[in-house]
Amino acid sequence: MMKKLYLFLAIGILLYACKTDTKPAIDGYRVIGEAPGIYNGIRVYLNTVAANGRTVTKDTAIVMDEKFKFEGQLKSPEMVMLSVNSVKGSFPFILEQQEITFKINKEQIEQSEISGTEANTAMMDYNAKIDKIASELADTRKKFKLAKQKSPEKEALSYKIIESNKQRDDYPFEFLKTHDDNYFSLILVDKLIKERKKDIDRIAEGFNGLSKDLKTSTLGKEVQSKIDVTKLEMAALTATEIGQKAPNFKAPSTDGSTLELEEILGKVTIVDFWASWCGPCRRENPNVVRVYENYHDKGLEIISVSLDGSNRQKDPKAAWIKAIKDDNLNWHHVSNLNYFNDPVAKAYNIRSIPATYILDEDGKIIAKNLRGNDLENKIAQLLN
């Protein structure tokens, strides 16, 4: 009897242990919130930011007895912002297919408490470290300004500023190495890509070091695409700097035949990006016509690359050809009629028009984006 009793007790303990260690699966997301001091009926929002920068409400909850709850479907983790009516600011966090607990600080929502997922814990740890580095750097810079000129203290502080800047720049990549399977690492890489000053090769290396599951996730594929596009854009920027040989290209002319840049190079050549729908381009055209008429016999050639092909145009080719005729643009013209997706525009990293490149007889870029009198004066300088 005693052996049987011990056996039942052992089985009972085992079952209890299994029950307490197993968390129920969540089909979607669940946010359990506390809202101390916030009145009944106040709305709480989960917002996302669309590609165009607009805020989109993903879900809404209502505070009752200082509590609220969000539940819904979720295909993959995503960044959201939690905000509360009558409370200033918002709190960013990662929405995942796990139960997340949230406690709102209505005085400073940025100081709210969140728990329940490794990604959010990692994000908070990362932000805390970055804030610490930034604070120490600001303090050192303040001391540097107050220190006496050419003093040992000022020199030491100067070195410390350099070290702190390096620490700030290096930390994101150190974080990626130690969190290669954390979803926040993907969000961090995405953030690094968007920064104005960036080392895209280093970012790509950091991304490549992440786990296969992260890289093949929905966001992972988007981040890989952004890295690839950014590399192409930065290569195009380098390729179109003054002093570089302009990228050669072939494109369809108005009659459907193919025209190549290298075939039409003159002593001086203007590569002009424009479109029939572009008001500033059309207003600049009379000036370009005057320059061409004055200097074509001296060796000036122009090849205009049209970015017609917008979805708003019913017949982009007809509009392109009509604009050429109406504006008396009697030089070389090409277009793939593919708007800003035109491969020539991509090769030159064209983000806005009008845009111009001036080439010498060898096709080397000697000036760019000159208009009006500046354009005419430069051509006169080169050909007179």
Short mmCIF file of N, CA and C in Angstrom, two decimals, residues 269-328:
data_model
loop_
_atom_site.label_atom_id
_atom_site.label_comp_id
_atom_site.label_asym_id
_atom_site.label_seq_id
_atom_site.Cartn_x
_atom_site.Cartn_y
_atom_site.Cartn_z
N THR A 269 28.72 66.93 -73.31
CA THR A 269 27.40 66.29 -73.42
C THR A 269 26.61 66.54 -72.15
N ILE A 270 25.36 66.92 -72.32
CA ILE A 270 24.45 67.06 -71.18
C ILE A 270 23.52 65.86 -71.16
N VAL A 271 23.49 65.14 -70.03
CA VAL A 271 22.49 64.10 -69.80
C VAL A 271 21.41 64.73 -68.94
N ASP A 272 20.22 64.86 -69.52
CA ASP A 272 19.14 65.64 -68.89
C ASP A 272 17.98 64.71 -68.52
N PHE A 273 17.66 64.61 -67.24
CA PHE A 273 16.53 63.80 -66.78
C PHE A 273 15.33 64.73 -66.59
N TRP A 274 14.21 64.37 -67.21
CA TRP A 274 13.02 65.21 -67.19
C TRP A 274 11.79 64.34 -67.42
N ALA A 275 10.60 64.96 -67.57
CA ALA A 275 9.37 64.26 -67.94
C ALA A 275 8.35 65.29 -68.42
N SER A 276 7.44 64.85 -69.24
CA SER A 276 6.42 65.77 -69.76
C SER A 276 5.54 66.32 -68.65
N TRP A 277 5.35 65.55 -67.56
CA TRP A 277 4.48 65.96 -66.47
C TRP A 277 5.19 66.86 -65.46
N CYS A 278 6.50 67.05 -65.62
CA CYS A 278 7.31 67.78 -64.63
C CYS A 278 7.31 69.28 -64.93
N GLY A 279 6.58 70.06 -64.13
CA GLY A 279 6.49 71.50 -64.33
C GLY A 279 7.83 72.20 -64.32
N PRO A 280 8.68 71.99 -63.30
CA PRO A 280 10.00 72.65 -63.27
C PRO A 280 10.86 72.28 -64.49
N CYS A 281 10.71 71.04 -64.97
CA CYS A 281 11.48 70.62 -66.15
C CYS A 281 11.04 71.42 -67.37
N ARG A 282 9.73 71.53 -67.55
CA ARG A 282 9.20 72.23 -68.72
C ARG A 282 9.56 73.71 -68.68
N ARG A 283 9.60 74.29 -67.47
CA ARG A 283 9.97 75.71 -67.35
C ARG A 283 11.45 75.93 -67.63
N GLU A 284 12.27 74.91 -67.39
CA GLU A 284 13.70 75.00 -67.65
C GLU A 284 14.04 74.74 -69.11
N ASN A 285 13.15 74.07 -69.82
CA ASN A 285 13.44 73.68 -71.21
C ASN A 285 13.83 74.84 -72.12
N PRO A 286 13.16 76.00 -72.08
CA PRO A 286 13.58 77.10 -72.96
C PRO A 286 15.04 77.49 -72.77
N ASN A 287 15.53 77.43 -71.52
CA ASN A 287 16.92 77.76 -71.26
C ASN A 287 17.84 76.72 -71.90
N VAL A 288 17.47 75.43 -71.79
CA VAL A 288 18.28 74.35 -72.37
C VAL A 288 18.28 74.47 -73.90
N VAL A 289 17.12 74.82 -74.47
CA VAL A 289 17.03 75.01 -75.92
C VAL A 289 17.99 76.12 -76.36
N ARG A 290 18.03 77.22 -75.63
CA ARG A 290 18.91 78.34 -75.98
C ARG A 290 20.38 77.90 -75.91
N VAL A 291 20.72 77.17 -74.87
CA VAL A 291 22.11 76.69 -74.74
C VAL A 291 22.46 75.76 -75.89
N TYR A 292 21.55 74.87 -76.23
CA TYR A 292 21.80 73.92 -77.33
C TYR A 292 21.99 74.67 -78.65
N GLU A 293 21.12 75.62 -78.94
CA GLU A 293 21.20 76.36 -80.20
C GLU A 293 22.49 77.17 -80.29
N ASN A 294 22.97 77.68 -79.16
CA ASN A 294 24.18 78.50 -79.16
C ASN A 294 25.46 77.68 -79.23
N TYR A 295 25.40 76.42 -78.76
CA TYR A 295 26.66 75.68 -78.62
C TYR A 295 26.69 74.33 -79.32
N HIS A 296 25.63 73.93 -79.97
CA HIS A 296 25.64 72.63 -80.66
C HIS A 296 26.71 72.60 -81.76
N ASP A 297 26.85 73.69 -82.51
CA ASP A 297 27.85 73.73 -83.59
C ASP A 297 29.28 73.71 -83.05
N LYS A 298 29.42 74.02 -81.77
CA LYS A 298 30.76 74.01 -81.16
C LYS A 298 31.08 72.68 -80.48
N GLY A 299 30.13 71.74 -80.55
CA GLY A 299 30.42 70.41 -80.02
C GLY A 299 29.54 69.96 -78.87
N LEU A 300 28.45 70.71 -78.58
CA LEU A 300 27.54 70.32 -77.50
C LEU A 300 26.52 69.30 -77.99
N GLU A 301 26.37 68.22 -77.24
CA GLU A 301 25.30 67.24 -77.48
C GLU A 301 24.45 67.13 -76.23
N ILE A 302 23.18 66.85 -76.43
CA ILE A 302 22.27 66.63 -75.29
C ILE A 302 21.53 65.33 -75.52
N ILE A 303 21.41 64.53 -74.47
CA ILE A 303 20.53 63.36 -74.51
C ILE A 303 19.59 63.46 -73.31
N SER A 304 18.31 63.56 -73.58
CA SER A 304 17.31 63.69 -72.53
C SER A 304 16.70 62.33 -72.22
N VAL A 305 16.65 62.01 -70.94
CA VAL A 305 16.06 60.76 -70.47
C VAL A 305 14.74 61.09 -69.79
N SER A 306 13.64 60.67 -70.41
CA SER A 306 12.32 61.00 -69.87
C SER A 306 11.87 59.97 -68.84
N LEU A 307 11.31 60.48 -67.74
CA LEU A 307 10.73 59.60 -66.72
C LEU A 307 9.21 59.58 -66.83
N ASP A 308 8.71 59.74 -68.05
CA ASP A 308 7.29 59.52 -68.28
C ASP A 308 6.98 58.05 -68.01
N GLY A 309 5.70 57.75 -67.79
CA GLY A 309 5.32 56.39 -67.46
C GLY A 309 4.62 56.29 -66.13
N SER A 310 4.23 57.46 -65.58
CA SER A 310 3.47 57.47 -64.33
C SER A 310 2.13 56.76 -64.54
N ASN A 311 1.64 56.13 -63.46
CA ASN A 311 0.33 55.46 -63.53
C ASN A 311 -0.80 56.42 -63.85
N ARG A 312 -0.59 57.70 -63.61
CA ARG A 312 -1.62 58.70 -63.86
C ARG A 312 -1.71 59.09 -65.34
N GLN A 313 -0.74 58.67 -66.13
CA GLN A 313 -0.73 59.02 -67.54
C GLN A 313 -1.46 57.96 -68.37
N LYS A 314 -2.42 58.39 -69.18
CA LYS A 314 -3.17 57.45 -70.03
C LYS A 314 -2.30 56.93 -71.15
N ASP A 315 -1.52 57.80 -71.78
CA ASP A 315 -0.64 57.42 -72.89
C ASP A 315 0.69 58.14 -72.70
N PRO A 316 1.60 57.59 -71.89
CA PRO A 316 2.85 58.27 -71.57
C PRO A 316 3.73 58.53 -72.79
N LYS A 317 3.74 57.60 -73.74
CA LYS A 317 4.59 57.82 -74.92
C LYS A 317 4.09 59.01 -75.73
N ALA A 318 2.78 59.09 -75.91
CA ALA A 318 2.21 60.22 -76.65
C ALA A 318 2.51 61.54 -75.94
N ALA A 319 2.39 61.55 -74.61
CA ALA A 319 2.66 62.77 -73.84
C ALA A 319 4.13 63.15 -73.97
N TRP A 320 5.01 62.17 -73.95
CA TRP A 320 6.46 62.39 -74.08
C TRP A 320 6.79 63.03 -75.44
N ILE A 321 6.30 62.41 -76.49
CA ILE A 321 6.60 62.90 -77.84
C ILE A 321 5.99 64.30 -78.07
N LYS A 322 4.79 64.51 -77.54
CA LYS A 322 4.15 65.83 -77.70
C LYS A 322 4.95 66.91 -76.99
N ALA A 323 5.45 66.61 -75.79
CA ALA A 323 6.24 67.60 -75.04
C ALA A 323 7.54 67.93 -75.76
N ILE A 324 8.15 66.93 -76.38
CA ILE A 324 9.38 67.17 -77.16
C ILE A 324 9.10 68.16 -78.29
N LYS A 325 7.98 67.93 -78.98
CA LYS A 325 7.61 68.80 -80.10
C LYS A 325 7.21 70.19 -79.62
N ASP A 326 6.38 70.24 -78.58
CA ASP A 326 5.89 71.53 -78.08
C ASP A 326 7.03 72.41 -77.57
N ASP A 327 8.04 71.81 -76.96
CA ASP A 327 9.13 72.58 -76.34
C ASP A 327 10.34 72.73 -77.27
N ASN A 328 10.23 72.20 -78.51
CA ASN A 328 11.31 72.33 -79.51
C ASN A 328 12.63 71.75 -79.02
#
